[in-house]
């Protein structure tokens, strides 16, 4: 198990290195001049070169990469060209928002997926309709989904806010950076409620794709489980359907959906970038989105690496949970 | 949330709610050099001079009067007395001197405006003297430019300077100026809050706070404006949006003239458009009036002068022609079917223009394709000739109203933003001489000659003069706007109707 | 149909009835497939406290009947059910799910075929028993009764941590919880080794005397039924063929099918010198049932009146306990006294040097997920010779290393140490246990067979002819060549597999349990086939099986394996009649014969990862001595070509 | 990780036979129609994708079914071509993925252990970071263009298939029929080609068909971030994304391409399920 995890982490490390290399080369090839953007279009060339030198962009690629790696080990991801602050500082600032959004999305996705799976497995009426509808929703491009949601729930129905994390005055700050939690910690229920209202739309849009992906797998493995012989045994014992579903069905069919969930985290991260842009959600997705047009390489690389690491950790966790869930799994 | 425009959220404070489409780069006036967020710097900082609203006429701001030595090398300013920085520190010549030095020291983009400054003096509190190495014709315009040198509170800088950054780190999210507003609260990628400067020397603004929330998606901005969550959308909507907003009784759309010119940049290396006659034909084939009204509605007016308004006396270098649609067809007979790339840099309107241009090129028998450029690509063009399109549609605006700020930035052969490297040596020579000529009238004459040289090079084909278009709640009035501004209005003069 | 006159009665009828099945018909109607008639009008009673053995070949409807009694028919394909199944006054077909569930909880218990898949793999066995018995103490008690050593400590172990036998004991413990009126046991021992099967059967018997509940013992093996049941019901084509007291049915069957079943049964007594009697033809198709008696197409007594309508199982005039569904029971004796088929002409194998000889073969497997040190010794110093034309059977329980040995000879497994030398041209061919799975599903039979003719310089035409010939040889229609394996029946697939092996006659034919998945009559046919081919093609034969009967039938010599070692090897007859090794003996005593009590070995087979020191069998050996622990024995001769791997027989001791 | 992807990429048993049948009809039909449209776009489309046919911003009408866009292109025609474009793109990505994956996976699954070790380490490494993130990073570095986006995605798409194939190969290798083939003494090459590889077809087809929709969405996402096809390329994602600014004033410009995307994805999913149901049944 330990060796397995370490192998996984090592692999991830390798990728991150590889990724930086790729990015460096690509960025060098690509016909963009970040420095020019940085100092401003009409600044004279002298000023540009000045800045280029200051930022070390005039050094050979290998040297630049080496410096980047040096920074990496000391947790320093260079300075963003756009915000001119250390990328780590920026990420540190935007991360909580993304985490909160992602967590909510995960919760919603889980609920949807479970409903999808259980409805079908329990052969409830309308399960087909439900899953069909969900599938249809998840087939729409996320940004369209998001805009339609805004149009409907914000400008037409006036039910939910469309942008930002919170709209109460002087919202609670610290310790966690998750407004919902901090609200509770500071006894600011209004803040928590408001934060949740802001979360609903983006989180739901974000949850759609993963929910369906996981839901389908869950549905399949649940159906298999419910057709299995140990479930027949349980029936023969005279247990009620629902008890069987939860006691015998669910746990045995959890493994596959879990790994799917792990994979879907990738989709979720990608969705963050889009959803945060539409809903003006101040997270790393938005950060990445704003870094792209200015070719803010340190920011792009930093964000990607951060998300990558998160992804690996999450999937490793998934594997551990699985071994707990199913005693037969050995790694 | 919600509420009526310009809502009074209790306790006598009146709030104006605006949106930014992205986090502006650090708001330190000595390095800040972009459009998004100019609204904030202009409201928080002031320079010695400024322009009169919507006019090229320079007027005093922190300086009440000024004189220039005959050799054009010494500028002497009498400073406004009784001015305080927002923290109460009195503003004086020393402060101005410090500000000049700070800008030079920071070597930011806009620092080039002071590149020629030899030294500055502050003989007494209200006298500020600048010595130049050589005459800089547009110097006064630089001082009036929104990106020009402004008064930055030296005590604040001293207090917050860390590691020789001259307080840049702190000023990225705070303000230390003499402007009507103070940057009082910044939550990056979320909100920027301005509050009225308690120590402002001028008439207090009506709105005691101005909130900017970062809303990247313009549809959302438009929705929030309609829904009353925003009082103003500074830019980013498309023509039809503005039309429908203008039709909306509770909203209004304001258009202010700017120095923006929508131009077709010609690539001299182009197989087709390298030849002057072809450029000529291209120009003649364009019906700028129809184009402009089709694409921009009243967000722009067809260009009639070769340079933005106020840079040269009206009509000095007129730039109109009677469109002859099939001029091009005959001109490119030889190049039938040749591939040409029409690039564009900017919003959907420019995309539209690019496509229309593409169509007429097609009809002329060329096989034209459209390519879009994002900022990082387009500003790399001067250094990456391989990436250059045959024609580039772009709308640029200079830092100040002076013609030099246009020629030296966009037109001279070595100009930093001469995208396609097209230029006219004759023009360059004249422009250089003009810039070095102290006597205003003489240099103006030289500039006019340079202008004609550039015009006849047909490196640039003007299409339209863009307005700064602002959509807002119809309750707002008291609009003021300066020519070089963009995405910006004078917040201090805004107030509710009646 | 419930109001039909039912011919139950007679002496035993006095006993109260737990389950009354009346006119039960079950048809599975899937949307795109023809309806499957699983049961067609069944009347049956299960009396209090009796064990009713329900026998019949695969597809005869045994499991479906069991499911009906439990009220657990699969929802789809939707079954059409008529008739009634009354359990303790509740109709398990029509009454609401809630009340059926109540009956299941209170009055019924169930034991299914495969204990591994029938237990929840992610739930501790303790919980699973508690689910049906309520309290942990009770669970411990039951597990104890089910013969699980120190049950209390096992409560927290997961199914996959137990041996097959223990798992089945857990199932049984759960089944007898809250002592139900009836336990439905659907082939509870089919998946188990003979020794374990024998243990389980004895356990069942013993438990019933304890709890006094009745059992429906579903099995396809008459022997098993014979061992435990009071009465035997023979099912054929979804109908009751014969029902009666065990002894009576086994000694004097009245239905031609029962009779044929008894004759074709492979047992230690079957005569190896002549073909086994088999039932001609194929079993009835469940999709187009015949109008008349389902058995008539294969029946020797078949007459015109048989095909009018299916005969009901009527009470016999002379014996009210027996019911037979045949119009010609009077002629039954003509069947049982049929002339035996002619003996085969198998050339006695010459004493030329062996075609295959294995020397000191050793093979270890690393245990997945265990420590690096954990190894399973699949083969440990095995020597074996197969002479030209000779037939050697390797018997042993699951995990004893039979297949590994065979795979080593076939060259599919590389030995860790030791040698496999093969004299003569051509490589050995293998017929695998699961013939169906050993045929590539997406290739036609023809191409599968032709494949082996590559590089024989045959024209397409020539190849086709060879294929057709070999198909006829194994008794298949040449058209089969065009079919994909999926279209063939189990028996046919087995034959195709054989054809594939012999289309180019190999020096040695290796068979890995070719019959263990087949019904008695099919198995008999296959054994006949193998023996015949062996004679005709002068092949040697290595036959791996866990069935001593089959071994005795096909083999000249039998090698008995235990935990990776050959513990005894000798002439088939001697091994079966006069076994020397205690393990061989207990193996023999575990074989469920019709009229012989079982004497299975005690205890569990040791964990292959930590084998006992010295002799591996000592932990279960009835004649164990202290020396056994000290060192492993080595093979010693106890007769002509008869070797035993047991200290007791080693010279210096046998002297004293 | 080993079986992670394999397990994760197995949503196909999901469809019960009955629903399977119902869906197979609808799904495959839509699928077929889309493919036809994609292939026949030039024939079906009333106008060329880049040819302005009238005034911009014309709402849907009899002449222009989906209205005209900001340049006066016929949105309907562009959607048809876009369908073709997106279709081809996702097909390319998936096929490249399958090809590379098949090669690497098969070598790993059937080759010697050490080779398997190496190849799978590499694959794991690739899988350790979500494909789409890498795609974003790469496309961002390369600059916006459909080709770049495709390159970016293809670059990171194959490992999934490598995993699937490798797993399948390992599984098949243990299957009795392969053993039997080996035992029957035919050449190793023949065993691989005739007895092993065909066995992967269904799994691969299923995985691929379920993926197509996902790729289309991914492309759309990249386009939204300005990393996809640059205008005026008729690529659905780009059309929808760049049309977003007209969301409120000329809804038909972004909505119809987006709907097309949704339909493709939906059909691909359903059809994938259907294929899966078939494959599942076949097993
Ligand atoms: N769920 C089902 N769907 C369709 N047909 C079924 C189903 N269950 C059983 N059958 C059919 O009903 C008939 C009887 O099946 P059953 O399982 O009772 O036979 P069996 O005697 O138990 O055979 P075996 O000894 O192999 O278990 C067979 O033809 C079988 O194909
Ligand atoms: N490929 C393998 N990997 C690991 N262990 C194996 C493998 N093959 C066989 N074994 C182990 O080796 C031992 C002998 O296996 P083998 O299949 O030869 O027994 P067998 O007598 O054929 O059993 P069965 O009657 O069930 O076929 C068993 O404990 C089995 O678990
Ligand atoms: Mg059965
Ligand atoms: Mg075996």
PDB file of C-alpha atoms and ligand atoms in Angstrom, chain C residues 193 365-366 376-378 396-405 407 433 512-513 544 546 608, chain D residues 174, ligand 2:
ATOM      1  CA  UNK C 193     -14.439 -31.245  -3.172  1.00  0.00           C
ATOM      2  CA  UNK C 365       3.253 -19.486  -6.991  1.00  0.00           C
ATOM      3  CA  UNK C 366       3.575 -16.180  -5.208  1.00  0.00           C
ATOM      4  CA  UNK C 376       1.964 -21.774  -2.653  1.00  0.00           C
ATOM      5  CA  UNK C 377       3.717 -24.970  -3.553  1.00  0.00           C
ATOM      6  CA  UNK C 378       1.604 -26.223  -6.432  1.00  0.00           C
ATOM      7  CA  UNK C 396      -6.925 -35.153  -6.094  1.00  0.00           C
ATOM      8  CA  UNK C 397      -8.858 -32.411  -4.484  1.00  0.00           C
ATOM      9  CA  UNK C 398      -8.985 -28.863  -5.672  1.00  0.00           C
ATOM     10  CA  UNK C 399      -5.661 -27.183  -5.249  1.00  0.00           C
ATOM     11  CA  UNK C 400      -3.695 -30.394  -5.138  1.00  0.00           C
ATOM     12  CA  UNK C 401      -1.741 -29.398  -8.233  1.00  0.00           C
ATOM     13  CA  UNK C 402      -3.348 -31.558 -10.913  1.00  0.00           C
ATOM     14  CA  UNK C 403      -3.804 -28.811 -13.456  1.00  0.00           C
ATOM     15  CA  UNK C 404      -0.382 -27.391 -12.768  1.00  0.00           C
ATOM     16  CA  UNK C 405       1.151 -30.747 -13.516  1.00  0.00           C
ATOM     17  CA  UNK C 407      -0.036 -27.499 -17.740  1.00  0.00           C
ATOM     18  CA  UNK C 433     -12.353 -28.425 -18.175  1.00  0.00           C
ATOM     19  CA  UNK C 512      -8.211 -31.451 -17.495  1.00  0.00           C
ATOM     20  CA  UNK C 513     -11.498 -32.476 -15.907  1.00  0.00           C
ATOM     21  CA  UNK C 544      -6.890 -35.073 -14.654  1.00  0.00           C
ATOM     22  CA  UNK C 546     -11.268 -35.163  -8.969  1.00  0.00           C
ATOM     23  CA  UNK C 608      -1.308 -24.177   1.241  1.00  0.00           C
TER      24      UNK C 608
ATOM     25  CA  UNK D 174      -5.679 -15.530 -18.904  1.00  0.00           C
TER      26      UNK D 174
HETATM   27  N1  LIG E   2      -1.603 -18.909 -11.947  1.00  0.00           N
HETATM   28  C1  LIG E   2      -1.589 -19.148 -10.622  1.00  0.00           C
HETATM   29  N2  LIG E   2      -1.244 -18.179  -9.753  1.00  0.00           N
HETATM   30  C2  LIG E   2      -1.226 -18.397  -8.430  1.00  0.00           C
HETATM   31  N3  LIG E   2      -1.538 -19.565  -7.842  1.00  0.00           N
HETATM   32  C3  LIG E   2      -1.895 -20.579  -8.666  1.00  0.00           C
HETATM   33  C4  LIG E   2      -1.947 -20.418 -10.080  1.00  0.00           C
HETATM   34  N4  LIG E   2      -2.342 -21.584 -10.622  1.00  0.00           N
HETATM   35  C5  LIG E   2      -2.528 -22.448  -9.588  1.00  0.00           C
HETATM   36  N5  LIG E   2      -2.257 -21.843  -8.413  1.00  0.00           N
HETATM   37  C6  LIG E   2      -2.322 -22.484  -7.105  1.00  0.00           C
HETATM   38  O1  LIG E   2      -1.607 -23.688  -7.167  1.00  0.00           O
HETATM   39  C7  LIG E   2      -2.307 -24.687  -6.479  1.00  0.00           C
HETATM   40  C8  LIG E   2      -2.568 -25.838  -7.426  1.00  0.00           C
HETATM   41  O2  LIG E   2      -3.413 -25.346  -8.443  1.00  0.00           O
HETATM   42  P1  LIG E   2      -4.042 -26.367  -9.516  1.00  0.00           P
HETATM   43  O3  LIG E   2      -4.941 -25.609 -10.422  1.00  0.00           O
HETATM   44  O4  LIG E   2      -2.947 -27.202 -10.109  1.00  0.00           O
HETATM   45  O5  LIG E   2      -4.911 -27.302  -8.594  1.00  0.00           O
HETATM   46  P2  LIG E   2      -5.970 -28.325  -9.200  1.00  0.00           P
HETATM   47  O6  LIG E   2      -5.673 -29.627  -8.610  1.00  0.00           O
HETATM   48  O7  LIG E   2      -6.039 -28.217 -10.668  1.00  0.00           O
HETATM   49  O8  LIG E   2      -7.309 -27.719  -8.558  1.00  0.00           O
HETATM   50  P3  LIG E   2      -8.723 -27.792  -9.288  1.00  0.00           P
HETATM   51  O9  LIG E   2      -9.211 -29.170  -9.063  1.00  0.00           O
HETATM   52  O10 LIG E   2      -9.506 -26.754  -8.576  1.00  0.00           O
HETATM   53  O11 LIG E   2      -8.457 -27.481 -10.714  1.00  0.00           O
HETATM   54  C9  LIG E   2      -3.623 -24.093  -6.006  1.00  0.00           C
HETATM   55  O12 LIG E   2      -3.453 -23.757  -4.610  1.00  0.00           O
HETATM   56  C10 LIG E   2      -3.753 -22.817  -6.779  1.00  0.00           C
HETATM   57  O13 LIG E   2      -4.293 -21.814  -5.942  1.00  0.00           O
END
